[in-house]
PDB file of C-alpha atoms in Angstrom:
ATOM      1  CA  UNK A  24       0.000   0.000   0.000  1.00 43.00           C
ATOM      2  CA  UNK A  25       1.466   3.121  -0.993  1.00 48.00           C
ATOM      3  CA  UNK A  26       0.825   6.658   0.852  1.00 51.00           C
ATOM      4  CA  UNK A  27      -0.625   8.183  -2.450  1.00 53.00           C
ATOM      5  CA  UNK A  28      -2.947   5.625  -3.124  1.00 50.00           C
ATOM      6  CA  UNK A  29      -4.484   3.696   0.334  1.00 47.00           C
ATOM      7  CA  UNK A  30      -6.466   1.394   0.292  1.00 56.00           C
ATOM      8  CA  UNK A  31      -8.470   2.300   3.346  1.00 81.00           C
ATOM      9  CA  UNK A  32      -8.095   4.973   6.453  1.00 88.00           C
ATOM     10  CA  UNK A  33      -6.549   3.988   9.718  1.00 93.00           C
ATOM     11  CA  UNK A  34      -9.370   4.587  12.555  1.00 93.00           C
ATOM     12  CA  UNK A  35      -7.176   4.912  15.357  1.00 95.00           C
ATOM     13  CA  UNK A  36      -5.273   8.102  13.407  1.00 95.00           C
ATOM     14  CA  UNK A  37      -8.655   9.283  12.114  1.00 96.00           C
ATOM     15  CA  UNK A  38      -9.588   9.788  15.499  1.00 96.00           C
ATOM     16  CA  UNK A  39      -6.351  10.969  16.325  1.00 97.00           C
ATOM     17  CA  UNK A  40      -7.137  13.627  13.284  1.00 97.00           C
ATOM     18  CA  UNK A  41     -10.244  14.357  14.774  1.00 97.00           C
ATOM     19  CA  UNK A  42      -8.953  15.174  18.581  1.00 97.00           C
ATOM     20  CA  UNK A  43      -6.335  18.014  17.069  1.00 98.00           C
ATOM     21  CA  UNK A  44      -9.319  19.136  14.806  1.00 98.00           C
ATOM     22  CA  UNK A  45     -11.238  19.597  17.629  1.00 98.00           C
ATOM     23  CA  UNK A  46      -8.381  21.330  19.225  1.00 97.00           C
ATOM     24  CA  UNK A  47      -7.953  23.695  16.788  1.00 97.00           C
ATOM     25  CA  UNK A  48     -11.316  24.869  16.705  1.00 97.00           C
ATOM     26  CA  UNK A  49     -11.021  25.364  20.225  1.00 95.00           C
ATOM     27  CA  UNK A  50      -7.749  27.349  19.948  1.00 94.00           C
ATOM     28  CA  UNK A  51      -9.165  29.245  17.057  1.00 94.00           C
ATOM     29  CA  UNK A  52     -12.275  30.313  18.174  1.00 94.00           C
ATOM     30  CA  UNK A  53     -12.269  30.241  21.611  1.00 92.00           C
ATOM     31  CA  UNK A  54     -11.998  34.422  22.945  1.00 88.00           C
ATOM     32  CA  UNK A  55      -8.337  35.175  22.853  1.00 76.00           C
ATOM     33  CA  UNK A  56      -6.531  35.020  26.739  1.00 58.00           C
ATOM     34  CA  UNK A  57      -4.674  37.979  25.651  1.00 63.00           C
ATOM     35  CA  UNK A  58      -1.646  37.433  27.086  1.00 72.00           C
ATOM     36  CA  UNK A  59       1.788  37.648  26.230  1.00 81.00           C
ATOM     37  CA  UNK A  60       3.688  35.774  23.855  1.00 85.00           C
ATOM     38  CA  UNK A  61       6.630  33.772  24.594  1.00 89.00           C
ATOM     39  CA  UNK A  62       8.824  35.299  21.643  1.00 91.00           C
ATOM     40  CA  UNK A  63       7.589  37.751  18.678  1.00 88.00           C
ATOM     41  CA  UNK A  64       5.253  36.433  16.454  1.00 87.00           C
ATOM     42  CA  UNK A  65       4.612  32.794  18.337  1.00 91.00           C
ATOM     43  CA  UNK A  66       1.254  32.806  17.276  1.00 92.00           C
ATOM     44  CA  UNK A  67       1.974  33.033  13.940  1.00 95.00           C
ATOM     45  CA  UNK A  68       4.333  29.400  14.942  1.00 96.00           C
ATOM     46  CA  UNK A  69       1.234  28.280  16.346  1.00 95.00           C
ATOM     47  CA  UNK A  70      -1.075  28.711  13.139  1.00 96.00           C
ATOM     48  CA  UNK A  71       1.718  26.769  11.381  1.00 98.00           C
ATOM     49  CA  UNK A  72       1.747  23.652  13.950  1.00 97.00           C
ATOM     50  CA  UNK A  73      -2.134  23.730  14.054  1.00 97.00           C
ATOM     51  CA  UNK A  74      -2.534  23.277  10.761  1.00 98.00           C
ATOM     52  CA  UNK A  75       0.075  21.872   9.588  1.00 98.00           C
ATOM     53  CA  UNK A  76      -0.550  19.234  12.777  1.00 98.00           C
ATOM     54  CA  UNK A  77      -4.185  18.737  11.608  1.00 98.00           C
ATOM     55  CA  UNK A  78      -3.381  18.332   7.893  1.00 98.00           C
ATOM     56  CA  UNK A  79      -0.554  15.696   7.929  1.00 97.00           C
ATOM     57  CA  UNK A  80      -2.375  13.496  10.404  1.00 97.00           C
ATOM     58  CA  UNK A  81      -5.599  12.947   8.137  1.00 97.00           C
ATOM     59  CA  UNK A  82      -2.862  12.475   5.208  1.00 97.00           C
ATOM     60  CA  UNK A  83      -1.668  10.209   7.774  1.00 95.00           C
ATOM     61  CA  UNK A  84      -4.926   8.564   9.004  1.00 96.00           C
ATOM     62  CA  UNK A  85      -5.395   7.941   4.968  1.00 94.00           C
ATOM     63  CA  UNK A  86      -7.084  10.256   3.934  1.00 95.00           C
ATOM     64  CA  UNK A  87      -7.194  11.408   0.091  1.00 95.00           C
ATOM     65  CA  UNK A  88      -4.962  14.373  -0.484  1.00 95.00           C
ATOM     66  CA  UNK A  89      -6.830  16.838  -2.212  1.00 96.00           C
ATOM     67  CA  UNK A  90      -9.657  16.147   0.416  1.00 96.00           C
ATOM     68  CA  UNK A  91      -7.225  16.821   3.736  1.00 97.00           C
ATOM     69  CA  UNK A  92      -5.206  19.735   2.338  1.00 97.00           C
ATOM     70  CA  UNK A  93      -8.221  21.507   0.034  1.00 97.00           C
ATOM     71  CA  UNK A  94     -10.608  21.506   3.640  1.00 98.00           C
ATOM     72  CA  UNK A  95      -7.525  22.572   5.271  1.00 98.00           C
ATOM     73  CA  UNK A  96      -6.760  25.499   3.202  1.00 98.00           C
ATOM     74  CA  UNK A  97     -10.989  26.234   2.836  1.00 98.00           C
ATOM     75  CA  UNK A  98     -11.165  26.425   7.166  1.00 98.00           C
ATOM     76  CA  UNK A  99      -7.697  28.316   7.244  1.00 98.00           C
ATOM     77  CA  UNK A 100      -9.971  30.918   5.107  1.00 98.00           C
ATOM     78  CA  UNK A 101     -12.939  30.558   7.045  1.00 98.00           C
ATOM     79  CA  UNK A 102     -11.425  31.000  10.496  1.00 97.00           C
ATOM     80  CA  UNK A 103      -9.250  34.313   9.669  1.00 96.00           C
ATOM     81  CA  UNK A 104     -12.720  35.600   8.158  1.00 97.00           C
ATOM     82  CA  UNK A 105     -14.800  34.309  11.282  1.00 96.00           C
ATOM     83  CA  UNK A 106     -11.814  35.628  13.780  1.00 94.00           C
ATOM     84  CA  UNK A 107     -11.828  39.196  12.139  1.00 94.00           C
ATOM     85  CA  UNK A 108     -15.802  39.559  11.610  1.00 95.00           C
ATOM     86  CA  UNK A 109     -17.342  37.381  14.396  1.00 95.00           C
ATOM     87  CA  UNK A 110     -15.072  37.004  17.650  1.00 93.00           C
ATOM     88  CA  UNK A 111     -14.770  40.303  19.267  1.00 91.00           C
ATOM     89  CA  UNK A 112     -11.640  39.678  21.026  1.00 90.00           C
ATOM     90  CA  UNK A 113      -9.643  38.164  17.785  1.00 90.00           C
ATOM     91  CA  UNK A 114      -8.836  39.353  15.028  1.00 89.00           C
ATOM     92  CA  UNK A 115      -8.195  38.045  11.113  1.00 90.00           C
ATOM     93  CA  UNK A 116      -4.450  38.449   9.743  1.00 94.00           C
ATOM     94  CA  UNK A 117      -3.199  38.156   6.318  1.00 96.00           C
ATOM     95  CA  UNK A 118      -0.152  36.729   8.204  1.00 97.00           C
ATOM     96  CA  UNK A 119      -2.222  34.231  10.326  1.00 96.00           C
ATOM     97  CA  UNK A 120      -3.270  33.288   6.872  1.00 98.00           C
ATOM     98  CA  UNK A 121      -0.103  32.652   5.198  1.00 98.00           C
ATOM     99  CA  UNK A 122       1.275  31.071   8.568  1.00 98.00           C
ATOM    100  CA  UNK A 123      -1.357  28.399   8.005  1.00 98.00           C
ATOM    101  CA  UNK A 124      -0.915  27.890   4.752  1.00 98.00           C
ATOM    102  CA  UNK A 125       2.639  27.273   5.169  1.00 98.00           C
ATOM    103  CA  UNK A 126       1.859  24.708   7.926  1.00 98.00           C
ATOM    104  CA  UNK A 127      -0.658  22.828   5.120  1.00 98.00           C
ATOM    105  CA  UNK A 128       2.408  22.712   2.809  1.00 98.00           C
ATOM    106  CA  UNK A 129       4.582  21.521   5.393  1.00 98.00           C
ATOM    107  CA  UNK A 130       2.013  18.423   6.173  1.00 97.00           C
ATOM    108  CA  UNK A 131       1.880  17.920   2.153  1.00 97.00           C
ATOM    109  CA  UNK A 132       5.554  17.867   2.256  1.00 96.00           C
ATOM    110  CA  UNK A 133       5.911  15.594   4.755  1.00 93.00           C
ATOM    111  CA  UNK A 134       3.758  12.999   3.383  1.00 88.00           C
ATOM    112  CA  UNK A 135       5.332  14.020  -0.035  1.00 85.00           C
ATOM    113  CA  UNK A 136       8.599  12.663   0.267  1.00 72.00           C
ATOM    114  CA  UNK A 137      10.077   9.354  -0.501  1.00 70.00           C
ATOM    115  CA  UNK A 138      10.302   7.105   2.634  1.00 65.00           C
ATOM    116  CA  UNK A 139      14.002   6.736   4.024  1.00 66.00           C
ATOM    117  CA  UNK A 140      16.013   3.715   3.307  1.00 64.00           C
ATOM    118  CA  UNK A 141      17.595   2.193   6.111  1.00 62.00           C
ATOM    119  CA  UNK A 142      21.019   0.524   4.569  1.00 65.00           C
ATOM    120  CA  UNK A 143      21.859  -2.703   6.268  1.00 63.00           C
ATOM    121  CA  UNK A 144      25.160  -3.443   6.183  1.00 63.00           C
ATOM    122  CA  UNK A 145      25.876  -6.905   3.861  1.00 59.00           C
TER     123      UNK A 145
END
C-alpha cells in the first residue's frame, strides 16, 4: 500500500485527526486570553503547527490528499474571516493566513517525500 494511493483509512489516526481538529477549533475560536507571547510572532508558529498538525495526520490517518489539504486550506480561510468579523476579542491576519498555509504545505511535504532507506550493512 502506498501513501498516495491507500487502500483504506486507519481509525485509530482518524480519530487521532479528529482530537487536534477539535483542538484547533477550540484554539481558534475560543476568545483570545490575551496574554503575552513567549517570543515575537509565536502565534503566527502556532497557526503553522495547528494546521500543519491537523493536515498531515488525516494524510496520515489515509485520507485522500486533495480532500485533507483543500478543507484545510478552505477552514484556514474561514477561520481568519470568522476571527476578524465574528469574535470580538480576535482578530483576522493576512499573516495568520499565510502562517497556516505554510503549515498545510509543510504536512503535504511531509507525506510528499520518498520514505528513508535504512542501509543494512551486507
Amino acid at each position: 500500500m502506498t501513501s498516495r494511493h491507500p487502500s483504506r483509512l486507519r481509525p485509530a489516526l482518524v480519530g487521532l485527526a479528529l482530537i487536534a481538529l477539535v483542538f484547533q477549533c477550540w484554539a481558534l475560536y475560543s476568545p483570545s486570553a490575551g496574554g503575552s507571547q513567549p517570543f515575537p510572532h509565536a502565534d503566527k508558529l502556532v497557526h503553522l503547527l495547528l494546521f500543519g498538525g491537523v493536515a498531515w495526520l488525516f494524510l496520515l490517518a489515509g485520507a485522500r490528499r486533495a480532500a485533507a489539504l483543500g478543507l484545510s486550506a478552505i477552514h484556514a480561510v474561514v477561520s481568519e474571516i470568522v476571527q476578524w468579523q465574528l469574535i470580538p476579542t480576535r482578530s483576522g491576519s493576512a499573516l495568520d493566513l499565510l502562517a497556516d498555509f505554510a503549515g498545510i504545505a509543510l504536512a503535504w511535504l511531509a507525506r510528499s517525500s520518498p520514505p528513508r532507506s535504512v542501509h543494512q550493512p551486507s
